[in-house]
Tab-separated table of C-alpha atoms in Angstrom:
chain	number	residue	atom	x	y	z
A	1	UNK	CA	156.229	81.582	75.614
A	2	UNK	CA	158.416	83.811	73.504
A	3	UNK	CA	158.158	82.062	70.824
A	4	UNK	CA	154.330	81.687	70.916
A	5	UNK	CA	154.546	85.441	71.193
A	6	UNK	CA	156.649	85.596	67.959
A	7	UNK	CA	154.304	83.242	66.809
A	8	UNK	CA	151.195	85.438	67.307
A	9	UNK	CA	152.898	88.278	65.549
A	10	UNK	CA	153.619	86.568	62.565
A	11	UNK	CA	149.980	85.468	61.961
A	12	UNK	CA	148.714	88.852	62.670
A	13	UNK	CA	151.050	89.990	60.397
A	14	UNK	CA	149.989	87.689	57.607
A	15	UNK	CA	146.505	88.168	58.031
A	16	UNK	CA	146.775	91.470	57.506
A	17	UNK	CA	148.476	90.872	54.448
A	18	UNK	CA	145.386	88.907	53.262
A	19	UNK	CA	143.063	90.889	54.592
A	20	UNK	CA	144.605	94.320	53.441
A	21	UNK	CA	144.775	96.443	56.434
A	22	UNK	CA	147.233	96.163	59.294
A	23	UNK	CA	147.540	99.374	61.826
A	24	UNK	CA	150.040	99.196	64.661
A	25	UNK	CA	148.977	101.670	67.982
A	26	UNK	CA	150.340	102.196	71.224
A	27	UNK	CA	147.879	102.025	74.569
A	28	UNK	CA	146.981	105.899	74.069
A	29	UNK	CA	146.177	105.579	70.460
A	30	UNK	CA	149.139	106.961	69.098
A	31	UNK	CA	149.705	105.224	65.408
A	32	UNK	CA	152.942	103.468	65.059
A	33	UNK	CA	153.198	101.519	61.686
A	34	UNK	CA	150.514	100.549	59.105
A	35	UNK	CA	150.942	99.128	55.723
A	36	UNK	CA	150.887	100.743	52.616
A	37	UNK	CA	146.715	99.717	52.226
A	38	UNK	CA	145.811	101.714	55.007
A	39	UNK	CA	148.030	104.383	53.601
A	40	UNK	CA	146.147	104.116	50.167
A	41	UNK	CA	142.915	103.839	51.753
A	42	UNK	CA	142.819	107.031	53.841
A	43	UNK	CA	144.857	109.056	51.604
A	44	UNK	CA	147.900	109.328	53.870
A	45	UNK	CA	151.771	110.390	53.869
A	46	UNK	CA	154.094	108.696	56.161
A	47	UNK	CA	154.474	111.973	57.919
A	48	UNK	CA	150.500	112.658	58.203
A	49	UNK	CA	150.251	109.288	59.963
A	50	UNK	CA	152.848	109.898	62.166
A	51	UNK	CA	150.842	113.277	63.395
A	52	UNK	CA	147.087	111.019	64.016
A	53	UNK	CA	145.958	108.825	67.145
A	54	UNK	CA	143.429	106.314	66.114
A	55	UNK	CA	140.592	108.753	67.617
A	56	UNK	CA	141.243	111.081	64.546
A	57	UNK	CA	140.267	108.288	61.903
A	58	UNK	CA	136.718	107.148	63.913
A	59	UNK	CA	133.727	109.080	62.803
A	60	UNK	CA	132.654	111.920	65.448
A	61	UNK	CA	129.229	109.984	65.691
A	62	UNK	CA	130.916	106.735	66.493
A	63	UNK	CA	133.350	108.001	69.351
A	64	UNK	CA	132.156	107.408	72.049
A	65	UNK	CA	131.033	104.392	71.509
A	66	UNK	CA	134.844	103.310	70.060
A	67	UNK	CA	136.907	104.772	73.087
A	68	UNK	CA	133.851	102.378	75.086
A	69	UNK	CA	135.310	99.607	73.040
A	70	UNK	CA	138.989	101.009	73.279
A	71	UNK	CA	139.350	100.453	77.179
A	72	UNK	CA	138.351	96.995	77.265
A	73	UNK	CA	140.841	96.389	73.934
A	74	UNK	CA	143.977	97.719	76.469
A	75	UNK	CA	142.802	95.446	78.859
A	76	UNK	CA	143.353	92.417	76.600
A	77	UNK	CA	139.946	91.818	74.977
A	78	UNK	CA	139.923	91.502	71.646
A	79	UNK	CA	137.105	93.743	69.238
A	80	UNK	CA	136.134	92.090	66.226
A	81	UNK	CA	133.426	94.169	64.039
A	82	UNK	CA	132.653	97.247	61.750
A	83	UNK	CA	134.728	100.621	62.130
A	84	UNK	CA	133.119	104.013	60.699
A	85	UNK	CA	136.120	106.634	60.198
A	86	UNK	CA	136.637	109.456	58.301
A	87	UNK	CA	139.425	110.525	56.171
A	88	UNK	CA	141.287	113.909	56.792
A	89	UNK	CA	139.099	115.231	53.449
A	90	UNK	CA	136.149	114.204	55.434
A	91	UNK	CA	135.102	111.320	53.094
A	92	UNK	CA	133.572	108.622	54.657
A	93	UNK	CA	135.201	104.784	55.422
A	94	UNK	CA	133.949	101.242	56.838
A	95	UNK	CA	136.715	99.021	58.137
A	96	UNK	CA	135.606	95.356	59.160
A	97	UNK	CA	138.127	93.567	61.505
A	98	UNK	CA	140.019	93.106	64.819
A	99	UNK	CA	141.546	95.282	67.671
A	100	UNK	CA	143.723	92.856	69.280
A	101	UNK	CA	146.110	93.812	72.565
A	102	UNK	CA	150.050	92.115	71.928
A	103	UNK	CA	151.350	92.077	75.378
A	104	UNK	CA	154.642	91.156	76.839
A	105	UNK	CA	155.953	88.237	78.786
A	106	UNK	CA	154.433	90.159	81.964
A	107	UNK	CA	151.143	90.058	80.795
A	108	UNK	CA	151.029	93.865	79.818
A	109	UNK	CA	149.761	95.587	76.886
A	110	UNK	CA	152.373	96.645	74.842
A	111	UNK	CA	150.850	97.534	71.329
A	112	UNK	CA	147.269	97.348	69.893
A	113	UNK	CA	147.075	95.563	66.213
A	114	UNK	CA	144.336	96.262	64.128
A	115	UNK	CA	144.078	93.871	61.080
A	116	UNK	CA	141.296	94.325	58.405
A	117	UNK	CA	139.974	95.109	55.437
A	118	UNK	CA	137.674	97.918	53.644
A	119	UNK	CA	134.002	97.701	53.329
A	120	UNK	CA	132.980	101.161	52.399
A	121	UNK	CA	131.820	99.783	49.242
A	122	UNK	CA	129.397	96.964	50.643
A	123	UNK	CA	128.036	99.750	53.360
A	124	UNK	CA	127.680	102.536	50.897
A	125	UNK	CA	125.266	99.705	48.933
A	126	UNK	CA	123.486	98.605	51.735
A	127	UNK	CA	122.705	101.909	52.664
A	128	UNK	CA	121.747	102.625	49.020
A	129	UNK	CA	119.352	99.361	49.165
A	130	UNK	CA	117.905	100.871	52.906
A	131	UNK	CA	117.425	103.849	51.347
A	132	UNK	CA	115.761	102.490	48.759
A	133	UNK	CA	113.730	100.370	51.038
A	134	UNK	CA	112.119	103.147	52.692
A	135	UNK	CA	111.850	104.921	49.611
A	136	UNK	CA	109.376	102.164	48.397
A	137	UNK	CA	107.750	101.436	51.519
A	138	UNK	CA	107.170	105.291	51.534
A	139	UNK	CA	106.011	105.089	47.971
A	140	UNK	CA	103.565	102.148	49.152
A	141	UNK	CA	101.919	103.919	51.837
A	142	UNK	CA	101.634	107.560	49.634
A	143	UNK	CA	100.033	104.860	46.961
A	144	UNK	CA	97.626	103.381	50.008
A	145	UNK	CA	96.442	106.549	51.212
A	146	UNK	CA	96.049	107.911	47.437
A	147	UNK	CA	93.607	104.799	46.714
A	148	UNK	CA	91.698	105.349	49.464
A	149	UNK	CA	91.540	108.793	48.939
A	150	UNK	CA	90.077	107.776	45.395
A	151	UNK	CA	87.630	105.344	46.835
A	152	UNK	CA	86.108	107.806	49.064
A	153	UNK	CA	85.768	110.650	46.116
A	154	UNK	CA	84.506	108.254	43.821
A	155	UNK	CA	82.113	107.476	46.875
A	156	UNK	CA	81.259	110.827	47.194
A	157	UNK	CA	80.843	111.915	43.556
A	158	UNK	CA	78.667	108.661	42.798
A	159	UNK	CA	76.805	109.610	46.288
A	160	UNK	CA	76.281	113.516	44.824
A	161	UNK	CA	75.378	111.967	41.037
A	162	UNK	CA	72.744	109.877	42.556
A	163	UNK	CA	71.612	113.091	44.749
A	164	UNK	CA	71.660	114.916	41.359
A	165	UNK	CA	69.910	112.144	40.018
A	166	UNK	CA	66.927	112.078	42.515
A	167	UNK	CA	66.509	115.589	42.608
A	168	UNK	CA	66.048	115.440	38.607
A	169	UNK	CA	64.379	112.832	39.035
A	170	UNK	CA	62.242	114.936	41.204
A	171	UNK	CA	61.679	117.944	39.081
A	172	UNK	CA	60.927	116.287	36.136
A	173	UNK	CA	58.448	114.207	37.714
A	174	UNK	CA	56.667	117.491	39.495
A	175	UNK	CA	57.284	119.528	36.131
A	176	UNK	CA	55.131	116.144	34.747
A	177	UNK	CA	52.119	116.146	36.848
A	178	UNK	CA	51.907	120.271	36.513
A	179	UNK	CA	52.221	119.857	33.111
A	180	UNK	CA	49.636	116.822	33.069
A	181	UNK	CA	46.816	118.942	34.868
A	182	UNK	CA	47.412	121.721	32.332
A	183	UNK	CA	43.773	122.716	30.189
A	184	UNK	CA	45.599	123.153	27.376
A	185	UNK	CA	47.150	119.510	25.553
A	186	UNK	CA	50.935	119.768	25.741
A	187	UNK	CA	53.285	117.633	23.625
A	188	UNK	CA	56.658	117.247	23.689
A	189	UNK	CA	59.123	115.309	21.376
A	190	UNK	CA	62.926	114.470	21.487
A	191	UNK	CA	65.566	115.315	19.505
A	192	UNK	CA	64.356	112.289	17.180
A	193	UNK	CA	60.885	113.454	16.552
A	194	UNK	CA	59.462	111.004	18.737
A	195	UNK	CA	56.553	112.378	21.309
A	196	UNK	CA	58.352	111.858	25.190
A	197	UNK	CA	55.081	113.127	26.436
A	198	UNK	CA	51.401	113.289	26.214
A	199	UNK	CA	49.286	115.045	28.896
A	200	UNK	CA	45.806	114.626	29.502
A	201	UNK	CA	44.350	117.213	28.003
A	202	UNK	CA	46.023	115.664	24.670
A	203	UNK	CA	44.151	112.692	25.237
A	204	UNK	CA	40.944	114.212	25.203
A	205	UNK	CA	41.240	116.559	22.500
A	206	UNK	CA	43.216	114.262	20.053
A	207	UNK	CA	41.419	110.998	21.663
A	208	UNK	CA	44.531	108.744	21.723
A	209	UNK	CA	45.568	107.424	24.788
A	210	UNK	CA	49.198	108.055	25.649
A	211	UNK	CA	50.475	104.938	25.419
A	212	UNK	CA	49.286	104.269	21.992
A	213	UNK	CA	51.654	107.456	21.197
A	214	UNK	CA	54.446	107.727	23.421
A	215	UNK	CA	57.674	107.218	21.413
A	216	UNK	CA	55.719	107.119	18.177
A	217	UNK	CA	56.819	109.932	15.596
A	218	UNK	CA	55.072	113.293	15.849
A	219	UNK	CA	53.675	112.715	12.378
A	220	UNK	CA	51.358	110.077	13.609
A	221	UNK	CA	49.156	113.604	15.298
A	222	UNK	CA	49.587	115.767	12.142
A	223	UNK	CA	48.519	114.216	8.958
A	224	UNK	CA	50.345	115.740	5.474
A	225	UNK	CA	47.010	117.210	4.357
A	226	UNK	CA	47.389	119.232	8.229
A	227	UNK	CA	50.913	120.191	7.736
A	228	UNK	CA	51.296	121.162	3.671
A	229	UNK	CA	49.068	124.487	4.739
A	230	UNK	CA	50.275	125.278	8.201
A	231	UNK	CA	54.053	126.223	8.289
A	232	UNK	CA	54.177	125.937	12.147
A	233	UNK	CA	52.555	121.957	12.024
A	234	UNK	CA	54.833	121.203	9.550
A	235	UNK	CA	58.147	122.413	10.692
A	236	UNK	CA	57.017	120.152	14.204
A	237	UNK	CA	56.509	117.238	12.317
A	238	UNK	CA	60.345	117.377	10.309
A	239	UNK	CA	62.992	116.146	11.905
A	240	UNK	CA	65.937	118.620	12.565
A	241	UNK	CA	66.512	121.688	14.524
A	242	UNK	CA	65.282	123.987	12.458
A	243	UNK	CA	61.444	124.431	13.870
A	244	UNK	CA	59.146	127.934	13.907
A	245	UNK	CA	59.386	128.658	17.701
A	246	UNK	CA	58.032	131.414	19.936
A	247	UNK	CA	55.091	131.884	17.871
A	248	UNK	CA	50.906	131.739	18.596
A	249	UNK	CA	48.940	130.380	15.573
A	250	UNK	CA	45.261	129.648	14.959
A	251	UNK	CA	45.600	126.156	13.293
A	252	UNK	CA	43.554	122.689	13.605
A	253	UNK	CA	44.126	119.548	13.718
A	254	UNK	CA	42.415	115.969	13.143
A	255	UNK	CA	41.667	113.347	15.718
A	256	UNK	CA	41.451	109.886	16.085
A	257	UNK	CA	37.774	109.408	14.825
A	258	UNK	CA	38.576	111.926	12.003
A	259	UNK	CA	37.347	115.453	13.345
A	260	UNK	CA	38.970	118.685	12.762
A	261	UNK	CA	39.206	120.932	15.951
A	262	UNK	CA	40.238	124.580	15.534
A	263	UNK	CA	42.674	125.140	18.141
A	264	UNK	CA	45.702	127.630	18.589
A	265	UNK	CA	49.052	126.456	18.951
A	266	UNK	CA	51.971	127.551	20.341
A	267	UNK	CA	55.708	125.698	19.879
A	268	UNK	CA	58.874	125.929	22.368
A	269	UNK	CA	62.041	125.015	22.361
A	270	UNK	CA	64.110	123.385	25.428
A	271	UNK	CA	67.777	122.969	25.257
A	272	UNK	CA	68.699	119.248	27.483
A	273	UNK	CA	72.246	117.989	27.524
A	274	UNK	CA	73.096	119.747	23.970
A	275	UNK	CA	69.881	118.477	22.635
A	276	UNK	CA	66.604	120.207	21.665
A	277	UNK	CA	63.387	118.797	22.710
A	278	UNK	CA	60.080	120.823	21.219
A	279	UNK	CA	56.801	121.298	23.338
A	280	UNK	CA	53.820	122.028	21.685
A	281	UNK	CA	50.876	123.809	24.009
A	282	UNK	CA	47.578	123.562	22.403
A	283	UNK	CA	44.694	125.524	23.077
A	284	UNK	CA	40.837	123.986	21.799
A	285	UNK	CA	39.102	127.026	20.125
A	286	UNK	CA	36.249	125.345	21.366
């Protein structure tokens, strides 16, 4: 049995060797030899280690848990797993291995041997990777919110343009049928010269019906022989910008059979999405 015991020693003794770490403690934790890795590892002089029970080395987070651990190692059960300690500098260390009890030829614990190796660096990237994990995952869900926060504005501004929309929609249909019922003829072109509208009273006094002029050029109203005498006809009839506005003038003009009709005439100019549309009101003399 003593030579089994020897045995034992001599394996623990060379696995530590392999493994790096060996670390020799009595049943209170006191630390009794260790090899120079352990040394290296936590920074140590002989004389430091001397001064230490193993409770110094575990991470304050971790004790209670370890001295849990510690009473059934005394008792002759081995612990085999991870170790989080701390150096005297406060730097932080894994350890991966195995508390095992050495006891005599009476069955009593005489030392604890820990044998092991160092895994800070493994830990330190698995807790890089978890961080970045949850970094990600955080990333994912701030992206998941932010798209359907995007869905619903776009939702809501496409919901407000179509309000906008409708309630142009509206106006300009009401500003239409005020404008329609109007005595005098009113006549309004684009920014391209061509008439957008043509009220009723137009159709009676120039005797076209609106569809035979809507989107047709202004000129088709106003003949040359009209506009070379009448500045006001024949700035409406030009394309451009650059029309005689905010003025009342006796004129006349020629309808479809060929009459001339004294009428006065008045010309406005609207300003629409940074273009200018002209409205022409005119009044039969008659």
């Amino acid at each position: 049995e003593e030579k089994m015991h020897m045995q034992r020693n001599a394996i623990i003794s060379d696995s530590a060797e392999k493994l790096g770490i060996r670390l020799d403690l009595d049943v209170n934790g006191n630390l009794l030899e260790c090899n120079d890795h352990f040394l290296k590892l936590f920074n140590l002089s002989q004389k430091d280690f001397r001064s230490l029970v193993v409770f110094d080395l575990i991470d304050p987070i971790e004790l209670e848990a370890f001295n849990k651990n510690w009473d059934t190692i005394i008792k002759g059960n081995a612990y085999s797993g991870p170790v989080k300690a701390k150096t005297a500098q406060g730097e932080e260390k894994w350890l991966q291995g195995v508390f095992e009890a050495l006891q005599n030829m009476s069955h009593e614990t005489e030392r604890i041997v820990f044998v092991g190796h160092d895994i800070t660096r493994e830990r330190k990237l698995e807790n890089d990777y978890r961080i970045q994990h949850e970094n990600v995952k955080k990333l994912e869900k701030l992206l998941r919110e932010a798209e359907k926060d995007l869905v619903a504005k776009i939702k809501e501004s496409r919901q407000e343009l179509q309000d906008q929309f409708r309630e142009t929609a509206q106006l300009k249909m009401m500003h239409e049928m005020i404008m329609d019922d109007s005595l005098d003829a009113v006549i309004t072109t684009g920014h391209d010269n061509r008439i957008i509208f043509f009220n009723k009273a137009a159709e009676l006094l120039f005797g076209y019906d609106r569809k035979d002029v809507l989107m047709k050029d202004i000129g088709i109203l106003f003949p040359e022989e009209l506009t070379a005498s009448d500045k006001i006809l024949d700035s409406f009839v030009h394309p451009g910008d650059h029309k005689i506005t905010g003025k009342r003038k006796r004129s006349s003009i020629i309808d479809k059979n060929g009459k001339e009709k004294p009428v006065m005439i008045f010309l406005a100019r609207a300003k629409v999405d940074n273009e200018n549309a002209f409205t022409a009101f005119i009044q039969s003399i008659d």
